[in-house]
PDB file of C-alpha atoms and ligand atoms in Angstrom:
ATOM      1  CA  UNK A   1     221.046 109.504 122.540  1.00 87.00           C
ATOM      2  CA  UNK A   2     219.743 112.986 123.701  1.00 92.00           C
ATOM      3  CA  UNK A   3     223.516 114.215 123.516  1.00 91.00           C
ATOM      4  CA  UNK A   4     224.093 112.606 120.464  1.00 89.00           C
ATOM      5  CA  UNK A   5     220.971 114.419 118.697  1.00 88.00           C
ATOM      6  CA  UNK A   6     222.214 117.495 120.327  1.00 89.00           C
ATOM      7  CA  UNK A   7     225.993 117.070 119.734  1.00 89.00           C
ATOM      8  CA  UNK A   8     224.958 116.116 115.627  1.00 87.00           C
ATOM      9  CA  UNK A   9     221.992 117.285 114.523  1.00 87.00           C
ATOM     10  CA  UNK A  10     223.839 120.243 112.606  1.00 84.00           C
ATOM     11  CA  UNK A  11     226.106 117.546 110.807  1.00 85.00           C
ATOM     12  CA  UNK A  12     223.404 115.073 110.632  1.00 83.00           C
ATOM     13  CA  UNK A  13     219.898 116.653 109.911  1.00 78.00           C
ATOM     14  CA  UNK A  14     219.234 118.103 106.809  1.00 66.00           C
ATOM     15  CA  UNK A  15     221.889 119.581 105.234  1.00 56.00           C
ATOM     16  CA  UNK A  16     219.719 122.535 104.786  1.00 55.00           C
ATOM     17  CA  UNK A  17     217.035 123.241 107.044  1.00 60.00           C
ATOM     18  CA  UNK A  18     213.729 123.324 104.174  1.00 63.00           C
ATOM     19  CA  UNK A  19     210.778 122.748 106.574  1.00 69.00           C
ATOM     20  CA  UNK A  20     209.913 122.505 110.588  1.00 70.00           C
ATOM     21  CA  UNK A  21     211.334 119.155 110.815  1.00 71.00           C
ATOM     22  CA  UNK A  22     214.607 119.325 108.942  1.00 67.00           C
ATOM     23  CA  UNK A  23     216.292 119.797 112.091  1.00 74.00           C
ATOM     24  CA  UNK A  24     214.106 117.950 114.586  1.00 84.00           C
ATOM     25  CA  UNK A  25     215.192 114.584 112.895  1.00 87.00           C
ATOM     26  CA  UNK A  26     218.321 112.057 112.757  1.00 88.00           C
ATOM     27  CA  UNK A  27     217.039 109.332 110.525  1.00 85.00           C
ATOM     28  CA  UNK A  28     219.160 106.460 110.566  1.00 83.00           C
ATOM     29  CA  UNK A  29     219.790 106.323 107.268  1.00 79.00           C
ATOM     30  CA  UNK A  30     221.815 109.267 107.356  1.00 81.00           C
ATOM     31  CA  UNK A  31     223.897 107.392 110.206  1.00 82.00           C
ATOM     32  CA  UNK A  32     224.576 104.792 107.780  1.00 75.00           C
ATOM     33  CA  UNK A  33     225.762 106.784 105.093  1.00 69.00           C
ATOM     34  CA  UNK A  34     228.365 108.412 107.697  1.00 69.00           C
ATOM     35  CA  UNK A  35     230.498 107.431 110.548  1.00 67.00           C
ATOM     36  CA  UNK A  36     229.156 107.389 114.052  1.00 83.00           C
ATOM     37  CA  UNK A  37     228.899 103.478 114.226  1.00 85.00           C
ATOM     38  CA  UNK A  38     228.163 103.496 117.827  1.00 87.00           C
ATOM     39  CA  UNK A  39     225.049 105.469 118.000  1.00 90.00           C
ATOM     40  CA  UNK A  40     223.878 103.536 114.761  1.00 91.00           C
ATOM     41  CA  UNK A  41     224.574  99.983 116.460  1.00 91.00           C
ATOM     42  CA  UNK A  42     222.462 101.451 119.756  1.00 92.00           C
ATOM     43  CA  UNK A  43     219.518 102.620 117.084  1.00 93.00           C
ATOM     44  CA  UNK A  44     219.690  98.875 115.836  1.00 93.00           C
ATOM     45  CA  UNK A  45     219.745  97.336 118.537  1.00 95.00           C
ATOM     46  CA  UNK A  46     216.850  98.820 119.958  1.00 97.00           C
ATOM     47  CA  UNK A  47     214.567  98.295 116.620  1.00 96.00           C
ATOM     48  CA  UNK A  48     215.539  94.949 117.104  1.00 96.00           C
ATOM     49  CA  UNK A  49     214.333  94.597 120.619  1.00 97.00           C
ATOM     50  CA  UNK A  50     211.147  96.034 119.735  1.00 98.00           C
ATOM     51  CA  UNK A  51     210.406  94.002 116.532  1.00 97.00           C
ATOM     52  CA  UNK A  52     210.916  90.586 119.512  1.00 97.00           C
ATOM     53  CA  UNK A  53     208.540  92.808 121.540  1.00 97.00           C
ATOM     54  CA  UNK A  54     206.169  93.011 118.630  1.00 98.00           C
ATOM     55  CA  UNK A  55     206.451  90.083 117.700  1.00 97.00           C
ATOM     56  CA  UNK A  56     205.403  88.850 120.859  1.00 97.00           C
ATOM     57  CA  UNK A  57     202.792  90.740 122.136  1.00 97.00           C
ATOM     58  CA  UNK A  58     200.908  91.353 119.334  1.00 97.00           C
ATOM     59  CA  UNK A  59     201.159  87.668 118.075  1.00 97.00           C
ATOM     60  CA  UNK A  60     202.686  88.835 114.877  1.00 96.00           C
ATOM     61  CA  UNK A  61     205.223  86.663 112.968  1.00 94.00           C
ATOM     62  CA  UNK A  62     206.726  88.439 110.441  1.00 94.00           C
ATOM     63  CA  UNK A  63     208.139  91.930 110.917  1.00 96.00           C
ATOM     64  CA  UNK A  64     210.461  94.547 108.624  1.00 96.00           C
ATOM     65  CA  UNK A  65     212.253  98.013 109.605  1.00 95.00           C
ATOM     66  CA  UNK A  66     211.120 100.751 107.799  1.00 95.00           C
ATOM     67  CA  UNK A  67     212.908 104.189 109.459  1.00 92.00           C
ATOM     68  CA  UNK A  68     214.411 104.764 112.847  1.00 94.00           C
ATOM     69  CA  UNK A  69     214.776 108.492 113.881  1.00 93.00           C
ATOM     70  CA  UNK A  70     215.721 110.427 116.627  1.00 93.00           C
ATOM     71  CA  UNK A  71     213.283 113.214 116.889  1.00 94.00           C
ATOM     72  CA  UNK A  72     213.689 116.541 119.013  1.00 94.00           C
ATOM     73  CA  UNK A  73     210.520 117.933 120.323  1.00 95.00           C
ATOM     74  CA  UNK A  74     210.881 121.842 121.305  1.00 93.00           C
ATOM     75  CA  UNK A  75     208.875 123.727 123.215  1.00 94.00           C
ATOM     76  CA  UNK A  76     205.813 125.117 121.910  1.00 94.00           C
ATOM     77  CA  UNK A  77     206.040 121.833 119.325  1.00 94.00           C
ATOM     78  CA  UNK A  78     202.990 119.715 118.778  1.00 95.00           C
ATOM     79  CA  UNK A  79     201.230 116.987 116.189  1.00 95.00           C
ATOM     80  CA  UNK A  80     198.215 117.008 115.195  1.00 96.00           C
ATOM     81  CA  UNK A  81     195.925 113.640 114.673  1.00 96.00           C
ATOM     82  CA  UNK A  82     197.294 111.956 111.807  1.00 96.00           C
ATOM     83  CA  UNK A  83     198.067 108.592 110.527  1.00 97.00           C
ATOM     84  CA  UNK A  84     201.601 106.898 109.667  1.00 96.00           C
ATOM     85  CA  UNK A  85     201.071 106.411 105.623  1.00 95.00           C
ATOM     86  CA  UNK A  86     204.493 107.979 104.980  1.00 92.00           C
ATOM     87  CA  UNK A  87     206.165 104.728 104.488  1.00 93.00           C
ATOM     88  CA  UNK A  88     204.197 101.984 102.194  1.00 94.00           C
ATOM     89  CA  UNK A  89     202.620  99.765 104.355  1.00 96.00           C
ATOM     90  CA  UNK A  90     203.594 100.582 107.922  1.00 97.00           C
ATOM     91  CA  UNK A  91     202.174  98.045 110.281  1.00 96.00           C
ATOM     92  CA  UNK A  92     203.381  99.686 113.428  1.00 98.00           C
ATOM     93  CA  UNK A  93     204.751 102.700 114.813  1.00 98.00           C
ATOM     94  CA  UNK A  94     207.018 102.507 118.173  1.00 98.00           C
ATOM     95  CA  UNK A  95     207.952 105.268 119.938  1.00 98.00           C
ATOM     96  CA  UNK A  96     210.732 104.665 122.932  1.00 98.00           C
ATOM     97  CA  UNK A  97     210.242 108.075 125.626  1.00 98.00           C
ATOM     98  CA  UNK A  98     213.915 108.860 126.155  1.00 97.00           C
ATOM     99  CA  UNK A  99     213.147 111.802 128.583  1.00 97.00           C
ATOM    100  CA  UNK A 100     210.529 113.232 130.857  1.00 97.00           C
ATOM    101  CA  UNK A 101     211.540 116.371 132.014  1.00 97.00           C
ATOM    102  CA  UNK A 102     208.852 118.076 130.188  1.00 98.00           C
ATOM    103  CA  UNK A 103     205.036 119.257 130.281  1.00 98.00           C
ATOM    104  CA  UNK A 104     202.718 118.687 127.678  1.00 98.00           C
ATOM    105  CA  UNK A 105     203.650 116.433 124.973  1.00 98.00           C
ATOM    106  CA  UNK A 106     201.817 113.115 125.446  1.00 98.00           C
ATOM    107  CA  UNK A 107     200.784 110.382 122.635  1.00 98.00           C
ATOM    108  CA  UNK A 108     197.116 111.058 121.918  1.00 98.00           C
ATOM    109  CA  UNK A 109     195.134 108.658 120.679  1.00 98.00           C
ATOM    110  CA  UNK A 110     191.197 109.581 118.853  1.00 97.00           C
ATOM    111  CA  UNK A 111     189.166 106.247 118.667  1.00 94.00           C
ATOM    112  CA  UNK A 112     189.576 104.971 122.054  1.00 93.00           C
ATOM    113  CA  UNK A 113     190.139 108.167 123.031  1.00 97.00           C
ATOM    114  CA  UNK A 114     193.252 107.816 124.903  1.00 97.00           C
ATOM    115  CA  UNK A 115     196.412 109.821 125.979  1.00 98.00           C
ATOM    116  CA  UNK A 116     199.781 108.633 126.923  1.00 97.00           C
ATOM    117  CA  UNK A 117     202.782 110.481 129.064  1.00 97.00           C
ATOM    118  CA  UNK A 118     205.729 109.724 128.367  1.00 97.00           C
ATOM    119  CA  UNK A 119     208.051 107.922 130.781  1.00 98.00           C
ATOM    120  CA  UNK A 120     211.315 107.776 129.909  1.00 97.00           C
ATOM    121  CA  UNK A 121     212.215 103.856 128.549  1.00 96.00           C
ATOM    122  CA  UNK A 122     208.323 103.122 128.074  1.00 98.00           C
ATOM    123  CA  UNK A 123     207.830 101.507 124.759  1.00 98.00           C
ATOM    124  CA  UNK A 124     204.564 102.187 122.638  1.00 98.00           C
ATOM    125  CA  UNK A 125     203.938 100.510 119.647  1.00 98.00           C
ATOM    126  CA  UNK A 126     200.577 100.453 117.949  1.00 98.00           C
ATOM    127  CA  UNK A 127     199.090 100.243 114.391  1.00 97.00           C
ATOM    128  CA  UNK A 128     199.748 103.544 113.175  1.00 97.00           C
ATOM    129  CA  UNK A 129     198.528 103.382 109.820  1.00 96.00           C
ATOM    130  CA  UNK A 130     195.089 102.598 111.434  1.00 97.00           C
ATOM    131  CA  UNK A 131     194.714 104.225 114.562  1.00 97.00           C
ATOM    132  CA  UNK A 132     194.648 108.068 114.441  1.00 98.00           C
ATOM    133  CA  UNK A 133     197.531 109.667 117.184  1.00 98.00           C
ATOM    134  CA  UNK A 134     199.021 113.106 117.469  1.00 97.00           C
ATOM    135  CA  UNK A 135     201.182 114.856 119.999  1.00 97.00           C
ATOM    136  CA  UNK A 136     200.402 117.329 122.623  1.00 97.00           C
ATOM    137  CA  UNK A 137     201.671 120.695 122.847  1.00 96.00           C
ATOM    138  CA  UNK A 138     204.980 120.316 124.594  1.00 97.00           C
ATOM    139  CA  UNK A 139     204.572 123.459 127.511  1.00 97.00           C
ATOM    140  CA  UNK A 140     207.420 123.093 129.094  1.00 98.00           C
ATOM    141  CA  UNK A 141     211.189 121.756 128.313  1.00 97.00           C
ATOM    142  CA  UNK A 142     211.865 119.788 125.261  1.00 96.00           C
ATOM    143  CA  UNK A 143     210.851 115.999 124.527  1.00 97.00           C
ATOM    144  CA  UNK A 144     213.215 113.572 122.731  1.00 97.00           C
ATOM    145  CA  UNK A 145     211.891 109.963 121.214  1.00 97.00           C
ATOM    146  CA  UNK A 146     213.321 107.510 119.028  1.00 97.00           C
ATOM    147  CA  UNK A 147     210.464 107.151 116.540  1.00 97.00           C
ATOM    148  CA  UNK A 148     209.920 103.714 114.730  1.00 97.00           C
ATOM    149  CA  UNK A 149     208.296 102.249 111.939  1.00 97.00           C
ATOM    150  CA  UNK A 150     207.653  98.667 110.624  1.00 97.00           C
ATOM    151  CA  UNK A 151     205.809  96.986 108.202  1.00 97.00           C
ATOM    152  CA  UNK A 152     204.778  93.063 107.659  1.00 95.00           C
ATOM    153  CA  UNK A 153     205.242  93.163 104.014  1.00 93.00           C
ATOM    154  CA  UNK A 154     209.262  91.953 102.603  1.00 91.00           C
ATOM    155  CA  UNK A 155     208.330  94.522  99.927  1.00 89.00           C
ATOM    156  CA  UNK A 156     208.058  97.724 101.506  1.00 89.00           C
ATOM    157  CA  UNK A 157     211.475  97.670 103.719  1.00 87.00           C
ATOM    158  CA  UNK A 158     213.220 100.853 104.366  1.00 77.00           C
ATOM    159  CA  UNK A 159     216.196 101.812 103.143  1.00 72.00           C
TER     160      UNK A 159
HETATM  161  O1  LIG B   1     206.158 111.093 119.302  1.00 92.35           O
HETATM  162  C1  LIG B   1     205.032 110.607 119.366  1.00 92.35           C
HETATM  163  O2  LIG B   1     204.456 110.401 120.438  1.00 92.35           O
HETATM  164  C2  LIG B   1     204.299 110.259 118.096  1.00 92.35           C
HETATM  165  C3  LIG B   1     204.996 110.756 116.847  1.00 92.35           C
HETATM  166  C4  LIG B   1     204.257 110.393 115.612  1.00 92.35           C
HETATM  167  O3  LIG B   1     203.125 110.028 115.642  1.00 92.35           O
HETATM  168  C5  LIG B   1     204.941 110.447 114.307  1.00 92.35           C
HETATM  169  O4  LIG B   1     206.083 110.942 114.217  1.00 92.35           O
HETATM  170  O5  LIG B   1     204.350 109.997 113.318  1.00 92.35           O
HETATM  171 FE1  LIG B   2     202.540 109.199 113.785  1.00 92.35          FE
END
């Protein structure tokens, strides 16, 4: 995946880059518009692993895709507290930590305060429309994720 975003992110970001994260993002939208099936079958399998995972741990019994993106993290990078309202009706966010070799750059969360470092394969998934999260300064080396987002409601499926 991390060579893949490397490898594509010219051909598959934005086709201009208009703000900071033009080129920190492969959404898989774009995938499916284009041709690298293989990387896009690996981006769905995964959502739909963590959709069982969701389902499971937090009980829930009906669950939609919204976006799944491959997101670069550079050094010096960082995200403030926010809250996932970009999609209609998000339910949960999911990050999957597909390196470590970094400093800096953990999951923060507000209220519990809380902070997460990444391991590479760890999972988190959390209501991100409700809980406020950011991302740490990345200090060192670049961080890669495969960001998530799903929502409960038929209605508000991604593309
Ligand atoms: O990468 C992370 O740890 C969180 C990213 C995030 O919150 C977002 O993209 O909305
Ligand atoms: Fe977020």
């Amino acid at each position: 995946m991390i060579h893949f975003f490397d490898a594509n992110i010219e051909k598959y970001g934005s086709a201009h880059r208009q703000n900071e994260w033009s080129h920190r993002t492969i959404g898989d939208y774009a995938l499916s518009a284009k041709a690298d099936r293989d990387v896009l079958r690996l981006l769905n399998r995964v959502k739909f692993h963590v959709m069982d995972a969701i389902r499971e741990f937090f009980g829930v019994r009906f669950i939609y895709p919204q976006a799944s993106q491959l997101v670069i993290w550079p050094e010096g990078s960082e995200q403030p507290e926010h809250v996932d309202t970009y999609f209609p009706d998000t339910s949960f966010s999911a990050i999957l930590y597909l390196n470590e070799n970094f400093e800096g750059g953990e999951t923060f969360f507000i209220d519990p305060a809380h902070r997460i470092l990444p391991q590479v394969g760890a999972l988190l998934a959390f209501d991100g429309a409700t809980l406020e999260h950011g991302v740490g300064r990345v200090t060192r080396g670049t961080r890669y994720t495969n960001a998530m987002w799903f929502t409960g409601n038929i209605r508000s499926v991604g593309p």
